[in-house]
């Protein structure tokens, strides 16, 4: 049987990793797919750039039409990133009846509903395993392996760059900017690293996970997003003293009155497996009513780990080339006419335990004033830590851990504590998740 001809859009970190894996494991891959898989054209911006992977002369082009208009190319792999022109190229490929594999979570999270509708209408596959958690096959696991479950929640470390930075800060005292530069050098970060450190990339991935876990449309605009830019090393150190690690986490959870969709730093008890996932590694907890709790762990970014996921998708597509489109696994796990629109909760309605840190004057009654505010609002305290003053300082750090509290209540408490004359500066707040 003739090899399947593939066009690659983008030849950077992920495109290079994809070519490396396809080349090195060509024989194994053909044995799995039932046919050879051949990259016949690669689109780049700069044809003269030095690449990690050497490819035969003539393979590189700067003209997308060489791929999109070539009727012999059956599969288009998009590893360019960004919204445009990636979106237009993918829609053009679909319109020509080509199957698509993409690593582009920003595109799937924000334009996936449109792309999947176009793919369904044309009877082609759009596969996106590499879009979430790099090398971990989490899409397949949730969409197929756990298809018998009512999923209760998905929570995970889903941005390798943030996890790498937090690990470097905690273990080596590395400055934020230095750790970010290292992550960029290692090929983990997005073209615009603001997407990583401000939580947007994790929110893109959470959007996709929530859709396939709960059978809801992709709802990126409804994710609450916070990044790690404002984290202070003092909070990482105090959290450690209290027995916690600070991680950047995406959480999609069914609760009684809706679905929580949120991305932010959290304190996790250091004994939990997920608290010990370090560096670029990702880990995703999936809880289902039948299976209970499962944890998926692996590299969340980088050339070959992500290439591994892209190639798995290409093999899947090749295997289904002759399948009736109606019999394929639905793009978003649930049949398109069975998607539901459960209410997505605003943050004010989310309940979590909290970590608070403020600077307060070290005199009688101040701590009592703070705890009285919490008591008046019905907020129960789990732990209090008062640290000695820094040399020359007139205030001391006061750290509090609360039990579970609605976000609206803790916002009110923070406002009242900040208004105390004995309290200075900004009150730091982090959420706490036990993942018990
Ligand atoms: P890179 O910046 O390393 O590579 C992008 C590639 O696309 C480059 O080869 C670039 O060409 C090409 N390209 C970009 N825009 C155009 C354009 N308009 N026309 C033609 N070619 C273009 O990005 P990554 O490989 O890191 O990321 C690619 C995608 O994979 C993104 O969607 C990212 O979110 C996703 N991803 C990345 C992971 C990672 O670990 N890096 C992990 C999982 C997903 P040229 O080289 O000539 O500049
Ligand atoms: N920039 C992303 C990360 C790449 O650091 O997780 C993998 O999606």
Short mmCIF file of N, CA, C and O in Angstrom, two decimals, residues 303-416:
data_model
loop_
_atom_site.label_atom_id
_atom_site.label_comp_id
_atom_site.label_asym_id
_atom_site.label_seq_id
_atom_site.Cartn_x
_atom_site.Cartn_y
_atom_site.Cartn_z
N UNK A 303 10.01 19.24 22.28
CA UNK A 303 9.92 18.81 20.88
C UNK A 303 9.40 17.37 20.73
O UNK A 303 8.33 17.14 20.15
N UNK A 304 10.14 16.41 21.24
CA UNK A 304 9.74 15.02 20.96
C UNK A 304 8.54 14.55 21.80
O UNK A 304 7.71 13.80 21.29
N UNK A 305 8.42 14.97 23.08
CA UNK A 305 7.19 14.58 23.79
C UNK A 305 5.94 15.06 23.05
O UNK A 305 4.96 14.31 22.91
N UNK A 306 5.98 16.29 22.54
CA UNK A 306 4.81 16.78 21.82
C UNK A 306 4.73 16.09 20.45
O UNK A 306 3.63 15.74 19.98
N UNK A 307 5.89 15.87 19.84
CA UNK A 307 5.92 15.12 18.57
C UNK A 307 5.29 13.75 18.74
O UNK A 307 4.59 13.25 17.85
N UNK A 308 5.52 13.13 19.90
CA UNK A 308 4.94 11.81 20.18
C UNK A 308 3.40 11.88 20.06
O UNK A 308 2.77 11.00 19.47
N UNK A 309 2.82 12.93 20.62
CA UNK A 309 1.36 13.07 20.57
C UNK A 309 0.88 13.38 19.16
O UNK A 309 -0.16 12.85 18.70
N UNK A 310 1.62 14.21 18.44
CA UNK A 310 1.23 14.55 17.06
C UNK A 310 1.26 13.28 16.20
O UNK A 310 0.31 13.00 15.44
N UNK A 311 2.32 12.50 16.36
CA UNK A 311 2.46 11.29 15.52
C UNK A 311 1.36 10.28 15.88
O UNK A 311 0.79 9.64 14.99
N UNK A 312 1.03 10.16 17.15
CA UNK A 312 -0.06 9.25 17.53
C UNK A 312 -1.35 9.66 16.83
O UNK A 312 -2.11 8.80 16.35
N UNK A 313 -1.60 10.96 16.75
CA UNK A 313 -2.80 11.44 16.04
C UNK A 313 -2.73 11.11 14.56
O UNK A 313 -3.74 10.74 13.94
N UNK A 314 -1.54 11.29 13.97
CA UNK A 314 -1.42 10.99 12.53
C UNK A 314 -1.74 9.50 12.30
O UNK A 314 -2.49 9.14 11.38
N UNK A 315 -1.20 8.65 13.17
CA UNK A 315 -1.46 7.21 13.02
C UNK A 315 -2.96 6.92 13.16
O UNK A 315 -3.54 6.17 12.37
N UNK A 316 -3.59 7.55 14.14
CA UNK A 316 -5.04 7.38 14.33
C UNK A 316 -5.80 7.78 13.07
O UNK A 316 -6.72 7.10 12.65
N UNK A 317 -5.39 8.92 12.50
CA UNK A 317 -6.08 9.40 11.29
C UNK A 317 -5.88 8.40 10.15
O UNK A 317 -6.83 8.05 9.45
N UNK A 318 -4.65 7.93 10.00
CA UNK A 318 -4.38 6.97 8.91
C UNK A 318 -5.23 5.72 9.09
O UNK A 318 -5.80 5.19 8.14
N UNK A 319 -5.36 5.27 10.32
CA UNK A 319 -6.18 4.07 10.57
C UNK A 319 -7.64 4.28 10.22
O UNK A 319 -8.36 3.34 9.91
N UNK A 320 -8.10 5.52 10.33
CA UNK A 320 -9.54 5.76 10.11
C UNK A 320 -9.84 6.28 8.71
O UNK A 320 -10.98 6.64 8.43
N UNK A 321 -8.80 6.32 7.84
CA UNK A 321 -9.03 6.92 6.51
C UNK A 321 -10.20 6.27 5.79
O UNK A 321 -10.93 6.94 5.05
N UNK A 322 -10.37 4.98 6.01
CA UNK A 322 -11.43 4.29 5.26
C UNK A 322 -12.68 4.06 6.12
O UNK A 322 -13.60 3.35 5.70
N UNK A 323 -12.70 4.66 7.30
CA UNK A 323 -13.86 4.44 8.19
C UNK A 323 -15.00 5.38 7.81
O UNK A 323 -14.76 6.54 7.47
N UNK A 324 -16.22 4.91 7.96
CA UNK A 324 -17.39 5.76 7.77
C UNK A 324 -17.32 6.90 8.79
O UNK A 324 -17.21 6.63 10.00
N UNK A 325 -17.36 8.18 8.35
CA UNK A 325 -17.25 9.30 9.30
C UNK A 325 -18.22 9.20 10.47
O UNK A 325 -17.91 9.58 11.59
N UNK A 326 -19.40 8.63 10.24
CA UNK A 326 -20.40 8.52 11.32
C UNK A 326 -19.93 7.59 12.43
O UNK A 326 -20.44 7.64 13.55
N UNK A 327 -18.97 6.71 12.10
CA UNK A 327 -18.55 5.71 13.08
C UNK A 327 -17.29 6.15 13.84
O UNK A 327 -16.79 5.42 14.68
N UNK A 328 -16.79 7.35 13.54
CA UNK A 328 -15.56 7.79 14.22
C UNK A 328 -15.87 8.34 15.61
O UNK A 328 -17.00 8.74 15.90
N UNK A 329 -14.83 8.38 16.46
CA UNK A 329 -14.99 8.97 17.80
C UNK A 329 -15.30 10.45 17.61
O UNK A 329 -14.59 11.14 16.87
N UNK A 330 -16.34 10.99 18.25
CA UNK A 330 -16.65 12.41 18.05
C UNK A 330 -15.48 13.30 18.50
O UNK A 330 -14.80 12.96 19.47
N UNK A 331 -15.29 14.43 17.81
CA UNK A 331 -14.16 15.31 18.12
C UNK A 331 -14.10 15.65 19.60
O UNK A 331 -13.06 15.61 20.24
N UNK A 332 -15.27 16.03 20.16
CA UNK A 332 -15.30 16.48 21.55
C UNK A 332 -15.91 15.40 22.46
O UNK A 332 -16.57 15.71 23.45
N UNK A 333 -15.69 14.14 22.10
CA UNK A 333 -16.05 12.99 22.93
C UNK A 333 -17.54 12.66 22.95
O UNK A 333 -17.92 11.50 22.99
N UNK A 334 -18.40 13.68 22.95
CA UNK A 334 -19.85 13.46 22.99
C UNK A 334 -20.41 13.70 21.59
O UNK A 334 -19.83 14.47 20.82
N UNK A 335 -21.52 13.05 21.26
CA UNK A 335 -22.13 13.30 19.96
C UNK A 335 -22.50 14.79 19.89
O UNK A 335 -22.99 15.35 20.87
N UNK A 336 -22.24 15.43 18.73
CA UNK A 336 -22.42 16.88 18.65
C UNK A 336 -23.84 17.34 19.02
O UNK A 336 -24.01 18.42 19.61
N UNK A 337 -24.85 16.51 18.75
CA UNK A 337 -26.21 16.94 19.09
C UNK A 337 -26.54 16.62 20.55
O UNK A 337 -27.67 16.85 21.00
N UNK A 338 -25.55 16.09 21.29
CA UNK A 338 -25.80 15.76 22.70
C UNK A 338 -25.00 16.64 23.64
O UNK A 338 -24.93 16.37 24.84
N UNK A 339 -24.40 17.70 23.11
CA UNK A 339 -23.67 18.62 24.00
C UNK A 339 -24.68 19.35 24.88
O UNK A 339 -25.77 19.70 24.43
N UNK A 340 -24.31 19.61 26.14
CA UNK A 340 -25.23 20.33 27.02
C UNK A 340 -24.56 21.62 27.46
O UNK A 340 -23.35 21.74 27.42
N UNK A 341 -25.35 22.54 27.91
CA UNK A 341 -24.84 23.85 28.29
C UNK A 341 -25.02 24.08 29.78
O UNK A 341 -25.76 24.96 30.19
N UNK A 342 -24.35 23.29 30.62
CA UNK A 342 -24.50 23.47 32.08
C UNK A 342 -24.01 24.85 32.48
O UNK A 342 -23.12 25.39 31.84
N UNK A 343 -24.58 25.45 33.55
CA UNK A 343 -24.13 26.78 33.94
C UNK A 343 -22.68 26.74 34.43
O UNK A 343 -22.30 25.83 35.18
N UNK A 344 -21.88 27.70 33.99
CA UNK A 344 -20.51 27.80 34.46
C UNK A 344 -20.48 28.86 35.55
O UNK A 344 -20.96 29.99 35.34
N UNK A 345 -19.99 28.49 36.72
CA UNK A 345 -20.08 29.38 37.87
C UNK A 345 -19.11 30.54 37.76
O UNK A 345 -17.97 30.37 37.32
N UNK A 346 -19.53 31.71 38.22
CA UNK A 346 -18.61 32.82 38.38
C UNK A 346 -17.76 32.56 39.61
O UNK A 346 -18.15 31.78 40.49
N UNK A 347 -16.62 33.22 39.72
CA UNK A 347 -15.73 32.95 40.84
C UNK A 347 -16.38 33.27 42.19
O UNK A 347 -16.07 32.64 43.20
N UNK A 348 -17.26 34.25 42.23
CA UNK A 348 -17.89 34.61 43.51
C UNK A 348 -18.60 33.42 44.14
O UNK A 348 -18.77 33.36 45.36
N UNK A 349 -19.00 32.46 43.30
CA UNK A 349 -19.76 31.31 43.80
C UNK A 349 -18.89 30.08 44.05
O UNK A 349 -19.41 29.01 44.38
N UNK A 350 -17.59 30.23 43.84
CA UNK A 350 -16.70 29.08 44.03
C UNK A 350 -16.27 29.02 45.50
O UNK A 350 -16.00 30.05 46.11
N UNK A 351 -16.22 27.82 46.05
CA UNK A 351 -15.78 27.65 47.44
C UNK A 351 -14.43 26.95 47.49
O UNK A 351 -14.27 25.88 46.89
N UNK A 352 -13.46 27.57 48.14
CA UNK A 352 -12.15 26.92 48.37
C UNK A 352 -11.63 27.36 49.73
O UNK A 352 -12.03 28.41 50.24
N UNK A 353 -10.69 26.58 50.27
CA UNK A 353 -9.93 27.07 51.41
C UNK A 353 -8.97 28.13 50.91
O UNK A 353 -8.67 28.18 49.71
N UNK A 354 -8.51 29.01 51.81
CA UNK A 354 -7.65 30.11 51.37
C UNK A 354 -6.44 30.30 52.25
O UNK A 354 -6.47 29.99 53.45
N UNK A 355 -5.40 30.82 51.63
CA UNK A 355 -4.18 31.26 52.31
C UNK A 355 -4.19 32.78 52.19
O UNK A 355 -4.37 33.32 51.09
N UNK A 356 -4.04 33.47 53.33
CA UNK A 356 -3.97 34.94 53.30
C UNK A 356 -2.67 35.37 53.97
O UNK A 356 -2.26 34.78 54.98
N UNK A 357 -2.04 36.39 53.42
CA UNK A 357 -0.86 36.96 54.10
C UNK A 357 -0.99 38.47 54.12
O UNK A 357 -1.29 39.09 53.09
N UNK A 358 -0.81 39.05 55.30
CA UNK A 358 -0.81 40.51 55.37
C UNK A 358 0.34 40.98 56.25
O UNK A 358 0.95 40.17 56.96
N UNK A 359 0.64 42.24 56.17
CA UNK A 359 1.65 42.86 57.04
C UNK A 359 0.88 43.65 58.09
O UNK A 359 0.08 44.53 57.75
N UNK A 360 1.11 43.33 59.37
CA UNK A 360 0.35 43.99 60.43
C UNK A 360 1.27 44.49 61.52
O UNK A 360 2.34 43.91 61.77
N UNK A 361 0.84 45.57 62.20
CA UNK A 361 1.63 46.07 63.33
C UNK A 361 1.65 45.02 64.44
O UNK A 361 0.64 44.36 64.69
N UNK A 362 2.83 44.91 65.09
CA UNK A 362 3.00 43.88 66.11
C UNK A 362 2.62 44.46 67.47
O UNK A 362 3.49 44.83 68.26
N UNK A 363 1.29 44.61 67.72
CA UNK A 363 0.85 45.13 69.02
C UNK A 363 -0.43 44.40 69.44
O UNK A 363 -1.12 43.83 68.57
N UNK A 364 -0.73 44.43 70.72
CA UNK A 364 -1.88 43.66 71.21
C UNK A 364 -3.17 44.05 70.49
O UNK A 364 -3.39 45.22 70.19
N UNK A 365 -3.97 43.07 70.21
CA UNK A 365 -5.30 43.32 69.65
C UNK A 365 -5.37 43.24 68.14
O UNK A 365 -6.46 43.07 67.58
N UNK A 366 -4.22 43.36 67.46
CA UNK A 366 -4.28 43.37 65.98
C UNK A 366 -4.73 42.01 65.44
O UNK A 366 -5.64 41.93 64.60
N UNK A 367 -4.10 40.96 65.94
CA UNK A 367 -4.47 39.62 65.48
C UNK A 367 -5.94 39.34 65.81
O UNK A 367 -6.68 38.75 65.00
N UNK A 368 -6.36 39.82 67.00
CA UNK A 368 -7.77 39.62 67.40
C UNK A 368 -8.70 40.34 66.44
O UNK A 368 -9.77 39.83 66.07
N UNK A 369 -8.31 41.56 66.01
CA UNK A 369 -9.15 42.30 65.04
C UNK A 369 -9.31 41.50 63.74
O UNK A 369 -10.40 41.44 63.16
N UNK A 370 -8.18 40.94 63.30
CA UNK A 370 -8.22 40.19 62.03
C UNK A 370 -9.12 38.96 62.19
O UNK A 370 -9.99 38.69 61.35
N UNK A 371 -8.90 38.21 63.26
CA UNK A 371 -9.67 36.96 63.40
C UNK A 371 -11.16 37.27 63.65
O UNK A 371 -12.03 36.50 63.24
N UNK A 372 -11.44 38.45 64.28
CA UNK A 372 -12.84 38.82 64.51
C UNK A 372 -13.56 39.05 63.18
O UNK A 372 -14.71 38.66 62.98
N UNK A 373 -12.85 39.69 62.25
CA UNK A 373 -13.46 39.93 60.92
C UNK A 373 -13.83 38.59 60.28
O UNK A 373 -14.93 38.41 59.75
N UNK A 374 -12.91 37.65 60.38
CA UNK A 374 -13.19 36.34 59.77
C UNK A 374 -14.36 35.67 60.48
O UNK A 374 -15.27 35.13 59.83
N UNK A 375 -14.37 35.75 61.82
CA UNK A 375 -15.45 35.12 62.58
C UNK A 375 -16.80 35.76 62.23
O UNK A 375 -17.80 35.07 62.03
N UNK A 376 -16.81 37.10 62.12
CA UNK A 376 -18.06 37.81 61.81
C UNK A 376 -18.63 37.34 60.47
O UNK A 376 -19.83 37.35 60.24
N UNK A 377 -17.73 36.98 59.55
CA UNK A 377 -18.19 36.54 58.22
C UNK A 377 -18.38 35.02 58.16
O UNK A 377 -18.62 34.46 57.09
N UNK A 378 -18.22 34.38 59.32
CA UNK A 378 -18.45 32.92 59.36
C UNK A 378 -17.33 32.13 58.71
O UNK A 378 -17.53 31.01 58.25
N UNK A 379 -16.12 32.74 58.68
CA UNK A 379 -14.99 32.04 58.04
C UNK A 379 -14.16 31.37 59.13
O UNK A 379 -13.68 32.03 60.06
N UNK A 380 -13.99 30.07 58.99
CA UNK A 380 -13.30 29.32 60.01
C UNK A 380 -11.80 29.22 59.68
O UNK A 380 -11.42 29.01 58.54
N UNK A 381 -10.97 29.41 60.73
CA UNK A 381 -9.51 29.44 60.52
C UNK A 381 -8.92 28.07 60.82
O UNK A 381 -9.24 27.44 61.82
N UNK A 382 -8.02 27.62 59.91
CA UNK A 382 -7.36 26.34 60.15
C UNK A 382 -6.00 26.54 60.80
O UNK A 382 -5.58 25.75 61.64
N UNK A 383 -5.28 27.59 60.42
CA UNK A 383 -3.94 27.80 61.00
C UNK A 383 -3.59 29.28 60.92
O UNK A 383 -4.04 30.00 60.02
N UNK A 384 -2.79 29.73 61.89
CA UNK A 384 -2.26 31.10 61.87
C UNK A 384 -0.76 31.03 62.11
O UNK A 384 -0.30 30.25 62.96
N UNK A 385 -0.02 31.83 61.36
CA UNK A 385 1.43 31.88 61.52
C UNK A 385 1.81 33.35 61.61
O UNK A 385 1.43 34.14 60.73
N UNK A 386 2.48 33.73 62.68
CA UNK A 386 2.98 35.12 62.75
C UNK A 386 4.50 35.05 62.75
O UNK A 386 5.10 34.36 63.58
N UNK A 387 5.13 35.76 61.82
CA UNK A 387 6.58 35.68 61.65
C UNK A 387 7.24 36.88 62.34
O UNK A 387 6.61 37.93 62.49
N UNK A 388 8.51 36.76 62.71
CA UNK A 388 9.21 37.92 63.28
C UNK A 388 9.36 39.00 62.22
O UNK A 388 9.35 38.69 61.02
N UNK A 389 9.49 40.26 62.64
CA UNK A 389 9.63 41.33 61.64
C UNK A 389 10.95 41.21 60.88
O UNK A 389 11.94 40.72 61.43
N UNK A 390 10.94 41.65 59.63
CA UNK A 390 12.19 41.76 58.86
C UNK A 390 13.02 42.85 59.53
O UNK A 390 12.45 43.78 60.13
N UNK A 391 14.38 42.80 59.45
CA UNK A 391 15.19 43.85 60.08
C UNK A 391 14.75 45.24 59.62
O UNK A 391 14.57 45.47 58.42
N UNK A 392 14.49 46.13 60.59
CA UNK A 392 14.11 47.51 60.28
C UNK A 392 12.63 47.69 59.99
O UNK A 392 12.15 48.82 59.84
N UNK A 393 11.84 46.57 59.93
CA UNK A 393 10.41 46.70 59.59
C UNK A 393 9.60 46.96 60.86
O UNK A 393 9.98 46.55 61.96
N UNK A 394 8.48 47.70 60.72
CA UNK A 394 7.59 47.98 61.87
C UNK A 394 6.39 47.05 61.87
O UNK A 394 5.54 47.14 62.75
N UNK A 395 6.32 46.20 60.87
CA UNK A 395 5.19 45.27 60.79
C UNK A 395 5.71 43.84 60.73
O UNK A 395 6.88 43.62 60.43
N UNK A 396 4.80 42.90 60.98
CA UNK A 396 5.17 41.48 60.90
C UNK A 396 4.25 40.79 59.89
O UNK A 396 3.08 41.16 59.77
N UNK A 397 4.77 39.79 59.20
CA UNK A 397 3.88 39.03 58.31
C UNK A 397 2.94 38.14 59.13
O UNK A 397 3.40 37.46 60.05
N UNK A 398 1.67 38.19 58.81
CA UNK A 398 0.68 37.30 59.44
C UNK A 398 0.10 36.42 58.33
O UNK A 398 -0.37 36.93 57.31
N UNK A 399 0.16 35.13 58.55
CA UNK A 399 -0.33 34.19 57.52
C UNK A 399 -1.47 33.39 58.11
O UNK A 399 -1.37 32.87 59.23
N UNK A 400 -2.56 33.29 57.37
CA UNK A 400 -3.73 32.55 57.84
C UNK A 400 -4.14 31.53 56.80
O UNK A 400 -4.10 31.81 55.60
N UNK A 401 -4.55 30.36 57.28
CA UNK A 401 -5.19 29.38 56.40
C UNK A 401 -6.62 29.24 56.85
O UNK A 401 -6.88 29.09 58.06
N UNK A 402 -7.55 29.34 55.92
CA UNK A 402 -8.96 29.19 56.29
C UNK A 402 -9.47 27.83 55.85
O UNK A 402 -8.86 27.18 55.00
N UNK A 403 -10.60 27.45 56.40
CA UNK A 403 -11.33 26.30 55.84
C UNK A 403 -12.07 26.81 54.60
O UNK A 403 -12.00 27.99 54.26
N UNK A 404 -12.80 25.93 53.97
CA UNK A 404 -13.52 26.28 52.74
C UNK A 404 -14.42 27.49 52.92
O UNK A 404 -15.15 27.57 53.92
N UNK A 405 -14.35 28.42 51.98
CA UNK A 405 -15.13 29.64 52.08
C UNK A 405 -15.51 30.10 50.67
O UNK A 405 -14.72 29.95 49.74
N UNK A 406 -16.72 30.64 50.55
CA UNK A 406 -17.13 31.17 49.23
C UNK A 406 -16.26 32.37 48.89
O UNK A 406 -15.95 33.20 49.75
N UNK A 407 -15.92 32.47 47.62
CA UNK A 407 -15.02 33.54 47.15
C UNK A 407 -15.57 34.92 47.52
O UNK A 407 -14.83 35.81 47.94
N UNK A 408 -16.89 35.09 47.42
CA UNK A 408 -17.47 36.40 47.73
C UNK A 408 -17.22 36.77 49.19
O UNK A 408 -16.99 37.93 49.53
N UNK A 409 -17.25 35.74 50.08
CA UNK A 409 -17.02 35.98 51.51
C UNK A 409 -15.57 36.38 51.77
O UNK A 409 -15.29 37.30 52.54
N UNK A 410 -14.65 35.67 51.14
CA UNK A 410 -13.23 35.96 51.41
C UNK A 410 -12.86 37.32 50.81
O UNK A 410 -12.05 38.06 51.37
N UNK A 411 -13.49 37.68 49.69
CA UNK A 411 -13.25 39.01 49.11
C UNK A 411 -13.65 40.09 50.12
O UNK A 411 -12.96 41.08 50.33
N UNK A 412 -14.81 39.87 50.76
CA UNK A 412 -15.31 40.83 51.75
C UNK A 412 -14.35 40.88 52.95
O UNK A 412 -14.01 41.96 53.45
N UNK A 413 -13.87 39.71 53.39
CA UNK A 413 -12.94 39.66 54.53
C UNK A 413 -11.65 40.41 54.19
O UNK A 413 -11.14 41.19 55.01
N UNK A 414 -11.16 40.20 52.97
CA UNK A 414 -9.90 40.86 52.57
C UNK A 414 -10.11 42.39 52.58
O UNK A 414 -9.26 43.14 53.07
N UNK A 415 -11.25 42.84 52.08
CA UNK A 415 -11.51 44.28 52.05
C UNK A 415 -11.54 44.84 53.47
O UNK A 415 -10.98 45.91 53.75
N UNK A 416 -12.19 44.09 54.40
CA UNK A 416 -12.29 44.60 55.78
C UNK A 416 -10.93 44.57 56.48
O UNK A 416 -10.60 45.48 57.24
#
